[in-house]
Amino acid sequence: MKLPPLSLYIHVPWCVQKCPYCDFNSHGQKGTIPETEYVQHLLADLQQDLHLVQERKIHSIFVGGGTPSLLSGKAYDTLLSEIERLIGFEPNIEITLEANPGTVEKDRFKHYVTAGINRISIGVQSMQSDKLKALGRIHDEQEAVNAAHEAEQAGLNSFNLDLMHGLPNQTLDDALSDLREAIALNPPHLSWYQLTIEPNTQFASKPPVLPEDDILWDIQEQGQQLLAEHGYEQYEISGYSKKGFQCQHNLNYWRFGDYLGIGCGAHGKITLPDDNRIVRTVKVKHPRGYMDLTKPYMDSTWDVSEEERPFEFFMNRFRLQEACPKQDFEDFTGLALESVQPLIDDAIKKELLEDIGHSWLVTIKGHRYLNDLLESMV
């Protein structure tokens, strides 16, 4: 096995209020957020993971939540400066922060840029008031527009708008109108994905009325066409960008790269080539337990077995529109091509996959029936 690029995921667990569709590790804000204390815990958490770095520098950082934009620019200045001192950054590192439009006041993004953040992902979700209310969002359409303008003027390398479709009682016209308004704000990157009802959410216990399958299909088909007409290239299932503005952090995930995870409930994936191991890690989930000095930050670790590696590799890699080099499979799983050749041959026979010499390419049919393709990789 070879060492892939190394990214870092940082989790900030607090938000103003929990959205009914959200199954992420987030906790409604009660009183003042202990940001200084939490930053010190994040750094102590990272210190305990330094042996997993293996002389690599950080390729990309993504700060997710919760609502990371509840923390100040000063907090991120301290955090990022110390991470760079401890590990070091690759040239042109991408550092992304998730932001909720309802927490963005004037010039806030400029403070983040000063701290070293060069990409913002804004959780717009919809541009229509009734849909935002149904989703439990704390912002309105104008705040979403203002946040996009703030991002554009802050001196960032890029910014993303996060937009959902298939919302409660959403029509085709509603969905396309949302998309047109988002495109008009000229973000270099758009994440556009369908709402799904996840277990252990408010929507799971009280399901809303969602669009029928034929409407969802029309939304997907016409939305992709609209995005393409405005210069957005689809490079991943829900990722669309102007040329050269793909999210490098997400690309490292989907290419089966490594990532450390620090913060409440953060997940990590690390390659240990000397032992022929791939290890997954999870940190303590609740802020109270995570910041308890008498307990470890690590909640659990487990090895990805050789039997599981093909599915995990393809589950990530086949999300992408780009070809998958065969050498990457051997390098990043430690397995021989012959071990999956029967599965590959079967997928090719079903016209879900194409062999193009040194790489495999998911066909149009394969992307349409991605679950079938992935099931055939088991």
Coordinates of C-alpha atoms in Angstrom, one line a residue:
M1 CA 0.0 0.0 0.0
K2 CA 1.0 3.6 -0.6
L3 CA 0.2 6.6 1.6
P4 CA -2.5 8.8 0.0
P5 CA -2.8 12.6 0.6
L6 CA -3.8 13.6 4.1
S7 CA -6.7 15.9 4.9
L8 CA -8.1 17.1 8.2
Y9 CA -11.8 17.3 9.2
I10 CA -12.7 19.5 12.2
H11 CA -16.2 19.2 13.8
V12 CA -17.9 22.1 15.6
P13 CA -21.0 20.6 17.2
W14 CA -23.1 23.6 18.1
C15 CA -25.9 25.2 16.1
V16 CA -28.6 27.8 16.9
Q17 CA -31.3 25.1 16.6
K18 CA -31.5 21.5 15.3
C19 CA -33.1 21.2 11.8
P20 CA -35.7 18.5 11.5
Y21 CA -33.9 16.7 8.6
C22 CA -30.4 16.8 10.2
D23 CA -28.8 13.6 11.4
F24 CA -25.4 15.1 11.9
N25 CA -23.8 15.4 15.4
S26 CA -25.2 18.8 16.2
H27 CA -26.5 20.4 19.5
G28 CA -28.7 23.4 19.9
Q29 CA -26.8 26.4 21.4
K30 CA -27.5 27.0 25.1
G31 CA -25.8 30.0 26.4
T32 CA -22.3 31.1 25.3
I33 CA -20.3 28.7 23.2
P34 CA -17.0 27.8 25.0
E35 CA -14.9 28.5 21.9
T36 CA -11.6 29.2 23.6
E37 CA -11.9 26.0 25.6
Y38 CA -13.0 24.0 22.6
V39 CA -10.1 25.2 20.4
Q40 CA -7.7 24.0 23.1
H41 CA -9.4 20.6 23.2
L42 CA -9.2 20.3 19.4
L43 CA -5.5 21.0 19.5
A44 CA -5.0 18.4 22.3
D45 CA -7.0 15.9 20.3
L46 CA -4.8 16.6 17.2
Q47 CA -1.7 16.2 19.4
Q48 CA -2.8 12.6 20.2
D49 CA -3.2 11.8 16.5
L50 CA 0.2 13.2 15.3
H51 CA 1.6 9.7 15.1
L52 CA -0.9 9.0 12.3
V53 CA 0.4 11.8 10.1
Q54 CA 3.5 9.8 9.0
E55 CA 5.5 12.8 7.8
R56 CA 2.8 14.1 5.5
K57 CA 1.6 17.7 5.3
I58 CA -2.1 18.6 5.3
H59 CA -3.6 18.6 1.8
S60 CA -7.0 20.2 2.8
I61 CA -9.0 21.2 5.9
F62 CA -12.8 21.1 6.2
V63 CA -14.6 22.6 9.2
G64 CA -18.1 21.2 9.5
G65 CA -20.9 21.1 12.0
G66 CA -23.2 22.0 13.5
T67 CA -22.6 25.6 12.5
P68 CA -18.8 26.4 12.5
S69 CA -19.6 30.1 11.7
L70 CA -20.7 30.5 15.3
L71 CA -17.0 30.6 16.2
S72 CA -15.0 33.8 15.8
G73 CA -12.2 34.6 13.3
K74 CA -9.9 34.9 16.3
A75 CA -10.7 31.3 17.3
Y76 CA -9.9 30.0 13.8
D77 CA -6.7 32.1 13.7
T78 CA -5.5 30.4 16.9
L79 CA -6.6 26.9 15.7
L80 CA -5.2 27.1 12.2
S81 CA -1.9 28.7 13.2
E82 CA -1.2 25.9 15.6
I83 CA -2.2 23.2 13.2
E84 CA 0.2 24.5 10.7
R85 CA 2.9 24.6 13.4
L86 CA 2.2 21.0 14.4
I87 CA 1.9 19.4 11.0
G88 CA 2.5 21.9 8.2
F89 CA 0.4 22.7 5.1
E90 CA 0.9 21.7 1.5
P91 CA 1.3 24.6 -0.9
N92 CA -2.1 25.9 -2.0
I93 CA -3.9 24.1 0.8
E94 CA -7.7 24.4 0.6
I95 CA -9.3 25.4 3.9
T96 CA -13.2 25.3 3.9
L97 CA -15.6 26.5 6.6
E98 CA -19.3 25.8 6.6
A99 CA -21.5 28.8 7.4
N100 CA -25.1 29.4 8.1
P101 CA -26.5 32.6 6.5
G102 CA -28.4 33.3 9.7
T103 CA -25.1 33.7 11.6
V104 CA -23.3 35.9 9.1
E105 CA -23.0 39.6 10.0
K106 CA -21.1 42.1 7.8
D107 CA -17.3 41.5 7.4
R108 CA -17.4 38.2 9.3
F109 CA -16.0 36.3 6.3
K110 CA -13.2 38.8 6.0
H111 CA -12.1 37.9 9.6
Y112 CA -12.1 34.2 8.5
V113 CA -10.0 35.0 5.5
T114 CA -7.5 36.8 7.8
A115 CA -7.4 33.6 9.9
G116 CA -6.4 31.5 6.8
I117 CA -9.7 30.2 5.6
N118 CA -9.9 30.4 1.8
R119 CA -13.2 28.7 1.0
I120 CA -16.7 29.1 2.5
S121 CA -19.6 26.7 2.1
I122 CA -22.9 28.4 2.7
G123 CA -25.9 26.3 3.8
V124 CA -28.6 28.1 1.7
Q125 CA -30.8 24.9 1.2
S126 CA -33.6 26.9 -0.5
M127 CA -34.3 30.5 -1.7
Q128 CA -38.0 30.3 -0.8
S129 CA -39.4 31.3 2.6
D130 CA -42.0 28.5 3.0
K131 CA -39.4 25.9 2.2
L132 CA -36.8 27.3 4.6
K133 CA -39.5 27.4 7.3
A134 CA -40.4 23.7 6.6
L135 CA -36.7 22.8 6.9
G136 CA -36.3 24.6 10.2
R137 CA -33.7 27.0 8.9
I138 CA -33.1 30.3 10.9
H139 CA -32.4 32.5 7.8
D140 CA -34.5 34.0 5.1
E141 CA -33.9 34.4 1.4
Q142 CA -32.3 37.9 1.8
E143 CA -29.9 36.7 4.4
A144 CA -28.8 33.9 2.0
V145 CA -28.3 36.5 -0.8
N146 CA -26.3 38.8 1.6
A147 CA -24.1 35.9 2.7
A148 CA -23.3 35.0 -0.9
H149 CA -22.4 38.7 -1.6
E150 CA -20.2 38.8 1.6
A151 CA -18.4 35.6 0.4
E152 CA -17.8 37.1 -3.0
Q153 CA -16.3 40.3 -1.5
A154 CA -14.2 38.7 1.2
G155 CA -11.2 37.7 -0.9
L156 CA -11.8 34.0 -0.8
N157 CA -10.4 31.6 -3.4
S158 CA -13.8 30.1 -3.8
F159 CA -17.2 29.7 -2.2
N160 CA -20.0 27.1 -2.3
L161 CA -23.7 27.3 -2.0
D162 CA -25.4 24.3 -0.5
L163 CA -28.8 23.7 -2.1
M164 CA -31.4 21.0 -1.6
H165 CA -34.2 19.7 -3.8
G166 CA -37.0 17.2 -3.3
L167 CA -38.3 19.4 -0.5
P168 CA -41.7 19.1 1.2
N169 CA -44.4 20.0 -1.3
Q170 CA -41.8 21.2 -3.8
T171 CA -42.9 21.4 -7.4
L172 CA -40.6 21.2 -10.5
D173 CA -40.9 25.0 -10.9
D174 CA -40.0 25.6 -7.3
A175 CA -36.9 23.5 -7.6
L176 CA -35.7 25.1 -10.8
S177 CA -36.5 28.6 -9.4
D178 CA -34.2 27.9 -6.4
L179 CA -31.5 26.7 -8.8
R180 CA -31.8 29.8 -11.0
E181 CA -31.6 32.2 -8.0
A182 CA -28.5 30.3 -6.7
I183 CA -26.8 30.4 -10.1
A184 CA -27.5 34.1 -10.4
L185 CA -25.3 34.6 -7.3
N186 CA -22.4 33.2 -9.4
P187 CA -20.8 30.8 -6.9
P188 CA -17.8 29.0 -8.2
H189 CA -19.2 25.8 -6.7
L190 CA -22.7 24.4 -6.1
S191 CA -23.6 21.4 -4.0
W192 CA -27.1 20.4 -5.2
Y193 CA -28.6 17.3 -3.7
Q194 CA -31.9 15.6 -2.8
L195 CA -33.4 15.7 0.6
T196 CA -33.5 12.2 2.2
I197 CA -35.3 11.3 5.4
E198 CA -32.7 9.9 7.8
P199 CA -33.4 7.8 10.9
N200 CA -33.5 9.5 14.3
T201 CA -34.6 12.9 12.9
Q202 CA -37.7 14.9 13.4
F203 CA -38.7 14.2 9.8
A204 CA -38.4 10.5 10.4
S205 CA -40.9 10.6 13.3
K206 CA -43.2 13.0 11.5
P207 CA -42.5 12.6 7.7
P208 CA -43.4 15.5 5.5
V209 CA -45.1 15.2 2.1
L210 CA -42.3 14.9 -0.4
P211 CA -42.5 15.1 -4.3
E212 CA -43.4 11.9 -6.2
D213 CA -40.7 10.0 -8.0
D214 CA -41.6 11.3 -11.5
I215 CA -41.3 14.9 -10.2
L216 CA -38.0 14.1 -8.6
W217 CA -36.7 12.6 -11.8
D218 CA -37.8 15.7 -13.8
I219 CA -36.1 18.0 -11.2
Q220 CA -32.8 16.0 -11.4
E221 CA -32.8 15.9 -15.2
Q222 CA -33.8 19.5 -15.9
G223 CA -31.7 20.8 -13.0
Q224 CA -28.5 19.2 -14.4
Q225 CA -29.2 20.6 -17.8
L226 CA -29.7 24.1 -16.3
L227 CA -26.4 23.8 -14.4
A228 CA -24.5 22.7 -17.5
E229 CA -25.9 25.6 -19.5
H230 CA -24.4 28.0 -17.0
G231 CA -21.0 26.4 -17.0
Y232 CA -21.2 24.1 -14.0
E233 CA -19.5 20.8 -14.6
Q234 CA -20.8 17.8 -12.5
Y235 CA -17.8 16.0 -11.1
E236 CA -19.5 14.1 -8.3
I237 CA -23.0 12.9 -7.5
S238 CA -24.0 16.2 -5.9
G239 CA -21.0 18.4 -6.8
Y240 CA -21.0 21.0 -9.6
S241 CA -18.4 23.6 -10.2
K242 CA -17.0 26.1 -12.6
K243 CA -13.8 24.8 -14.3
G244 CA -11.0 24.5 -11.7
F245 CA -13.2 25.0 -8.7
Q246 CA -13.9 21.4 -7.5
C247 CA -13.8 20.9 -3.8
Q248 CA -10.3 19.4 -3.2
H249 CA -11.2 18.1 0.3
N250 CA -14.2 16.1 -1.0
L251 CA -12.1 14.9 -4.0
N252 CA -9.6 13.4 -1.5
Y253 CA -12.5 11.6 0.3
W254 CA -13.9 10.1 -2.9
R255 CA -10.4 9.2 -4.2
F256 CA -10.0 7.1 -1.0
G257 CA -7.5 9.5 0.5
D258 CA -6.7 9.7 4.2
Y259 CA -8.1 12.2 6.7
L260 CA -7.7 12.9 10.4
G261 CA -10.9 13.7 12.3
I262 CA -10.8 16.0 15.4
G263 CA -13.7 17.3 17.4
C264 CA -17.0 15.9 18.7
G265 CA -17.9 12.7 16.8
A266 CA -15.4 13.4 14.0
H267 CA -14.5 10.4 11.8
G268 CA -11.1 9.6 10.4
K269 CA -9.6 7.2 7.9
I270 CA -5.9 6.4 8.1
T271 CA -3.6 4.1 6.1
L272 CA -0.8 2.2 7.9
P273 CA 1.2 0.7 5.0
D274 CA 3.9 -0.9 7.2
D275 CA 1.2 -3.1 8.8
N276 CA -1.0 -3.3 5.7
R277 CA -3.8 -1.8 7.6
I278 CA -6.6 0.8 7.0
V279 CA -8.0 2.2 10.2
R280 CA -11.2 4.1 10.8
T281 CA -11.5 6.4 13.9
V282 CA -14.4 8.1 15.7
K283 CA -14.1 10.7 18.5
V284 CA -16.3 11.1 21.5
K285 CA -19.7 12.5 20.3
H286 CA -21.1 14.7 23.0
P287 CA -19.4 18.0 23.8
R288 CA -19.6 17.3 27.6
G289 CA -17.8 14.0 27.2
Y290 CA -15.4 15.3 24.6
M291 CA -14.3 18.1 26.9
D292 CA -14.0 15.9 30.0
L293 CA -10.3 16.0 30.8
T294 CA -10.6 12.6 32.6
K295 CA -11.6 10.8 29.4
P296 CA -9.8 10.1 26.1
Y297 CA -11.0 11.9 22.9
M298 CA -11.0 8.7 20.9
D299 CA -14.3 6.8 21.1
S300 CA -13.5 3.8 18.9
T301 CA -11.2 2.5 16.2
W302 CA -11.5 -0.5 13.8
D303 CA -9.6 -2.0 10.9
V304 CA -11.1 -2.1 7.4
S305 CA -10.7 -5.8 6.5
E306 CA -9.3 -6.9 3.2
E307 CA -12.7 -8.3 2.4
E308 CA -14.3 -4.9 3.0
R309 CA -11.7 -2.8 1.1
P310 CA -13.0 -3.3 -2.5
F311 CA -16.5 -2.1 -1.6
E312 CA -15.2 0.8 0.4
F313 CA -12.9 1.9 -2.4
F314 CA -15.5 1.7 -5.1
M315 CA -18.2 3.2 -3.0
N316 CA -16.1 6.3 -2.8
R317 CA -14.4 6.3 -6.2
F318 CA -17.5 5.6 -8.3
R319 CA -19.2 8.7 -7.1
L320 CA -16.9 10.7 -9.3
Q321 CA -17.4 11.4 -13.0
E322 CA -13.6 11.0 -13.6
A323 CA -12.0 7.7 -14.6
C324 CA -10.6 5.5 -11.8
P325 CA -7.0 4.5 -12.4
K326 CA -6.5 0.8 -11.8
Q327 CA -3.2 1.5 -10.1
D328 CA -5.0 3.5 -7.4
F329 CA -7.0 0.4 -6.4
E330 CA -3.8 -1.5 -5.8
D331 CA -1.9 1.4 -4.2
F332 CA -4.7 2.4 -1.7
T333 CA -6.2 -1.0 -0.8
G334 CA -3.1 -3.2 -0.9
L335 CA -5.0 -5.7 -3.0
A336 CA -4.2 -7.2 -6.4
L337 CA -6.4 -6.4 -9.4
E338 CA -7.1 -10.1 -9.8
S339 CA -9.0 -10.1 -6.5
V340 CA -11.8 -8.0 -8.0
Q341 CA -11.6 -8.9 -11.7
P342 CA -14.6 -11.2 -11.7
L343 CA -16.7 -8.3 -10.1
I344 CA -15.4 -5.9 -12.7
D345 CA -16.1 -8.2 -15.5
D346 CA -19.7 -8.6 -14.3
A347 CA -20.2 -4.8 -14.1
I348 CA -18.8 -4.4 -17.6
K349 CA -21.1 -7.1 -18.9
K350 CA -24.1 -5.2 -17.4
E351 CA -22.8 -2.0 -19.1
L352 CA -22.4 -0.3 -15.7
L353 CA -18.6 0.0 -16.1
E354 CA -16.2 0.4 -19.0
D355 CA -12.5 -0.7 -19.2
I356 CA -10.5 2.0 -20.9
G357 CA -7.0 0.5 -20.5
H358 CA -5.3 1.7 -17.4
S359 CA -8.5 2.9 -15.8
W360 CA -12.2 2.1 -15.3
L361 CA -14.9 4.5 -16.2
V362 CA -18.5 4.4 -14.9
T363 CA -20.9 4.6 -17.8
I364 CA -24.0 6.8 -18.0
K365 CA -26.1 3.8 -17.1
G366 CA -23.7 3.1 -14.2
H367 CA -24.2 6.5 -12.7
R368 CA -27.9 6.3 -13.2
Y369 CA -28.0 2.9 -11.4
L370 CA -25.1 3.5 -9.0
N371 CA -26.5 1.4 -6.2
D372 CA -26.7 -1.6 -8.6
L373 CA -23.1 -1.0 -9.6
L374 CA -21.9 -0.8 -6.0
E375 CA -23.9 -3.9 -5.0
S376 CA -22.1 -5.8 -7.8
M377 CA -18.8 -4.9 -6.1
V378 CA -19.5 -7.0 -3.0

